[in-house]
């Protein structure tokens, strides 16, 4: 299990409390996470309002870069914080859910892909509630989950281009669909790992 400070830990060890992290709010990684959060409504408006796909792609690309950068900067600058541990996965999930909703409304991706990924979020939401009731803190972001999110955030712009009518659409379509399948598979696998970790923690709690 990956800790919020970037260090690895055993899946059977209790998840580190966010109280162990710093209280700082005004940090560079937190500013990047807030920037990504602010981009969610802008991205939805661009897709569903004027359907400015080019600018929507730019927003997604900026989100992908900041998603990678905030974690690196948090470790490099020693600016890991409780707020950052909450904002980073929240921004990731909001972008993915918002993108999937917009893509379904515009018939960019099949409904079954969206149903599978949204079901994953629902299951993890239930798992987090069960852990909280048992006295455990939320599971920290797993490296596989971050990798899957990174792939999806780059697959989505390519899907937009593939859904277009220009000469670029048939060129990027194979890569777009490959990244979507790969990213979705890893995203679901990461969800399974989170559930396995949660079951291990709950069993450990009962044994104790």
Phi, psi and omega in degrees: 000135182268128179282165180292339180269007175095354181269152182268149177220166180286144184293341181269355178274139181308138179299136181296139179288145176292347176293341178285344180273170182288163180266002187295141179250313183276082177232161179297313178300321179294323178297321178293322178294319178296320177300319178295320178297318179294336180283344182297305179296326177297317180298315179298318180297318180297323182283317189261342179270266180285353184054047177274080186298325180300312179291326176297320176298319178300316179298317179295320179295318177297320178298317179297319180293315181291329177298319177288321188286324186294322177293318179297316181292324179299319179284319183292323183264358183065039185245030174295138183213162177297320179297318179296324178295337177270318185291320187299304179292331178296316179296318179302311184293321180297319179296316182294313180296315180298319180295317181296318179299313180296320181292324177293316180297333181256008178058040178273323180234154178294151182295329185293327177295315179298317181299319181294316182288322177292322177299323176301317180294322179295315179299315180295326177298318177295318180299317180297322178295319179295316179299318181296319179294331179276358177092012179264146174286164178301147177296141178283158183295130179273147182299327179292323176296320178294320179296317179296317178298317180300316180295316181296322181293341174262339176286324184299313177299323179293326176296322177298316179294322180293334180278355181281188183243000182282180181292339183284338185303307181292340180286316185271347185304312180300317179294321180298313182290324178296314179294324179296314179294315181296311181296319179296318180297315179294324180296318178291321178297319177299322177298320177298318179297321177298318180295317178299317177299316182296318178299318178299318179295319181293321177295319179297321179296320179293321179296318179295000000 
